[in-house]
Amino acid sequence: MWKWLHPWAKPEKSYALAGTLLPWFSWLALLAISVGSVWGLAYAPADYQQGDSFRIIYLHVPSAMLSMGGYLSMAIAALVGLVWQIRQADMYVAATAPVGAVFTFIALITGAAWGKPMWGAWWVWDARLTSELILLFLYLGVIGLYNAFSDKVMAGRAAGILSIVGVINLPIIHYSVEWWNTLHQGATISKFDKPSMDTSMLWPLLINIVGYGALLGAVSLYRFRTELIKRERQRPWVKAMVTAKVSGGV
Amino acid sequence: MRNSLVFRAIVRRELISAMRRNAEVINPLWFVLIVVTLFPIALGPEPQLLAKVAPGVFWVTAILSCLLSLERLFRDDFSDGSLEQMLMSSHSLVGIALAKVFAHWLLTGIPLLLISPLVAVLLSMEWQVYKACFLTLAIGTPVLSLIGAVGVALTVGLRKGGVLLSLLVLPLYIPILIFATSAIESAAFSLPYDGPLAIMAAILALCASLCPFAISAALRVSLN
């Protein structure tokens, strides 16, 4: 497997690979999000208790899930970067942190917008809300630490170490906060044997989760490519590529 | 030299250099007393109210004073180059990091525990609440030093690391704060609170075994 995997650690190869994957992720995201959102917002039946305001879950649940998934992927990349000293892994950490932070922010905002009519308050100090807020702080810490260094190689490594420390803490924070106070409903769709949600509502949600995952991947890939080009701008392959682009385009 | 000798030598060195500039040890304690004084002035002096908020106030103040003293953990050794010497020596950086954190706890955690009766009197805590508060601080302050040291090690190379340090470290302090306050809350109702204390001790064991590795990795990045 190493023989197969190792050539991709060369910057030009990983740049090209990211470029090949980018359209797939983008189109999958566009397709799945439009199908899932139109189906969920327009055609799925209204909830018998919450009426139409339940429809915010088609935005809220995917972004909340992907905010955690994004952090996990960031920490895995950081571990890869730390163990095998692959620099692109650190670039992925830097590329994906702001995207994950935005997903976390969307989850918090949509949750607040739903909480106002349902619980009667924009914000309550409930377990899941609190741990999502702490997740946002952890993301902001990684971004802040990365931006504080002027040497971006050092910055990537430091941000990587911080995200690994954060991911070890995340379950501890999650369970401690859960124990502390809870009002949020339990998991709805992870109970695969018998979901507590009708399939006509569930399908668009699942499609949207796939779509948001692809969106996270697409934006991260795009940012990863930009980061790579920025850091490698002195290297011959970047110059060759740019010259080819310019002479081909004019 | 054996590792235990290095450990002792570093702790001794830290204690001596702190004693020669003892303002660095005393100032965080002043800070605790002043912040604790602000709360009765801001919230009102009724003893019932104070007794209710006292443990939380004390814990938050302890965390803030720990943050104040964290920077000196590696900053001076970084700027005069002795940190680099430690890195280049043949001894394991993990052990050195653990020794420095232990010395930091001796210089911040222990004095905090020593002035805790005074804080308890100022905030009119009851005896059983104070006992729980003391125990949680005794277990919790080493955790604060350990996690904080990771943050310091990451930011020590930066010119303005201070504010960033608190942004990095404070979210990671939340679990220990939660278990401490739930132990104290149980104590206030005269319920057994060894459960949360045991979890705090487990967190301490986890941090003591993992944080030194994170600290040494972070120091290697910062010193490049």
Short mmCIF file of C-alpha atoms in Angstrom, two decimals, chain A residues 111-225:
data_model
loop_
_atom_site.label_atom_id
_atom_site.label_comp_id
_atom_site.label_asym_id
_atom_site.label_seq_id
_atom_site.Cartn_x
_atom_site.Cartn_y
_atom_site.Cartn_z
CA GLY A 111 -30.42 25.75 16.30
CA ALA A 112 -31.09 29.13 17.88
CA ALA A 113 -33.64 29.98 15.19
CA TRP A 114 -35.44 26.71 15.86
CA GLY A 115 -35.13 26.99 19.62
CA LYS A 116 -36.91 30.35 19.78
CA PRO A 117 -40.38 29.07 18.69
CA MET A 118 -39.94 25.57 20.18
CA TRP A 119 -38.25 26.10 23.53
CA GLY A 120 -39.12 29.78 23.80
CA ALA A 121 -35.51 30.97 24.02
CA TRP A 122 -32.72 31.70 21.58
CA TRP A 123 -30.18 30.05 23.78
CA VAL A 124 -30.34 27.60 26.67
CA TRP A 125 -27.35 26.12 28.46
CA ASP A 126 -28.11 22.65 27.29
CA ALA A 127 -25.52 19.93 26.85
CA ARG A 128 -25.43 19.70 23.07
CA LEU A 129 -25.58 23.44 22.55
CA THR A 130 -22.77 23.94 24.99
CA SER A 131 -20.55 21.28 23.49
CA GLU A 132 -21.20 22.67 20.00
CA LEU A 133 -20.21 26.11 21.27
CA ILE A 134 -17.03 24.67 22.78
CA LEU A 135 -16.34 22.96 19.47
CA LEU A 136 -16.55 26.39 17.83
CA PHE A 137 -14.03 27.70 20.37
CA LEU A 138 -11.70 24.80 19.60
CA TYR A 139 -11.94 25.55 15.88
CA LEU A 140 -11.24 29.23 16.52
CA GLY A 141 -8.24 28.25 18.64
CA VAL A 142 -6.78 26.20 15.79
CA ILE A 143 -7.39 29.03 13.30
CA GLY A 144 -5.97 31.64 15.68
CA LEU A 145 -2.86 29.61 16.40
CA TYR A 146 -2.29 28.98 12.70
CA ASN A 147 -2.59 32.67 11.87
CA ALA A 148 -0.32 33.74 14.73
CA PHE A 149 2.79 32.18 13.20
CA SER A 150 4.49 33.89 10.29
CA ASP A 151 6.34 30.70 9.35
CA LYS A 152 3.56 28.60 7.87
CA VAL A 153 5.36 25.28 8.21
CA MET A 154 5.64 25.82 11.96
CA ALA A 155 2.10 27.14 12.03
CA GLY A 156 0.74 24.01 10.38
CA ARG A 157 2.52 21.73 12.84
CA ALA A 158 1.45 23.72 15.89
CA ALA A 159 -2.17 23.80 14.70
CA GLY A 160 -1.94 20.06 14.09
CA ILE A 161 -0.79 19.34 17.64
CA LEU A 162 -3.57 21.53 19.01
CA SER A 163 -6.21 19.75 16.96
CA ILE A 164 -5.01 16.36 18.21
CA VAL A 165 -5.15 17.59 21.81
CA GLY A 166 -8.64 18.93 21.07
CA VAL A 167 -9.92 15.70 19.58
CA ILE A 168 -8.86 13.74 22.67
CA ASN A 169 -10.72 16.29 24.76
CA LEU A 170 -13.82 16.36 22.60
CA PRO A 171 -15.46 13.16 23.94
CA ILE A 172 -14.58 14.18 27.50
CA ILE A 173 -16.18 17.58 26.95
CA HIS A 174 -19.18 15.97 25.28
CA TYR A 175 -19.92 13.54 28.10
CA SER A 176 -19.11 15.93 30.91
CA VAL A 177 -21.44 18.53 29.47
CA GLU A 178 -24.12 15.91 28.85
CA TRP A 179 -23.93 14.90 32.46
CA TRP A 180 -24.02 18.50 33.53
CA ASN A 181 -27.27 19.51 31.90
CA THR A 182 -29.46 18.25 29.11
CA LEU A 183 -32.61 19.42 27.37
CA HIS A 184 -31.86 18.56 23.75
CA GLN A 185 -33.68 15.53 22.37
CA GLY A 186 -31.72 12.30 21.99
CA ALA A 187 -30.29 11.04 18.74
CA THR A 188 -32.97 10.53 16.13
CA ILE A 189 -31.39 9.00 13.08
CA SER A 190 -28.36 7.17 14.44
CA LYS A 191 -30.72 4.53 15.81
CA PHE A 192 -30.53 2.57 12.59
CA ASP A 193 -32.64 -0.40 13.64
CA LYS A 194 -35.71 1.72 14.27
CA PRO A 195 -35.38 5.42 13.46
CA SER A 196 -37.83 7.61 15.37
CA MET A 197 -38.59 9.49 12.16
CA ASP A 198 -40.78 8.63 9.22
CA THR A 199 -38.92 7.55 6.07
CA SER A 200 -40.56 10.30 3.99
CA MET A 201 -38.81 12.82 6.25
CA LEU A 202 -35.67 10.76 6.74
CA TRP A 203 -34.63 10.28 3.11
CA PRO A 204 -34.15 13.96 2.25
CA LEU A 205 -32.18 14.37 5.48
CA LEU A 206 -29.83 11.53 4.60
CA ILE A 207 -29.37 12.93 1.08
CA ASN A 208 -28.60 16.32 2.57
CA ILE A 209 -26.04 14.84 4.96
CA VAL A 210 -24.25 13.28 1.99
CA GLY A 211 -24.48 16.61 0.14
CA TYR A 212 -23.08 18.63 3.02
CA GLY A 213 -20.29 16.11 3.44
CA ALA A 214 -19.41 16.55 -0.22
CA LEU A 215 -19.61 20.32 0.20
CA LEU A 216 -17.21 20.19 3.14
CA GLY A 217 -14.88 18.06 1.04
CA ALA A 218 -15.13 20.32 -2.00
CA VAL A 219 -14.46 23.58 -0.14
CA SER A 220 -11.63 21.96 1.84
CA LEU A 221 -10.06 20.63 -1.36
CA TYR A 222 -10.31 24.03 -2.99
CA ARG A 223 -8.69 25.72 0.00
CA PHE A 224 -6.07 22.95 0.17
CA ARG A 225 -5.09 23.61 -3.44
#
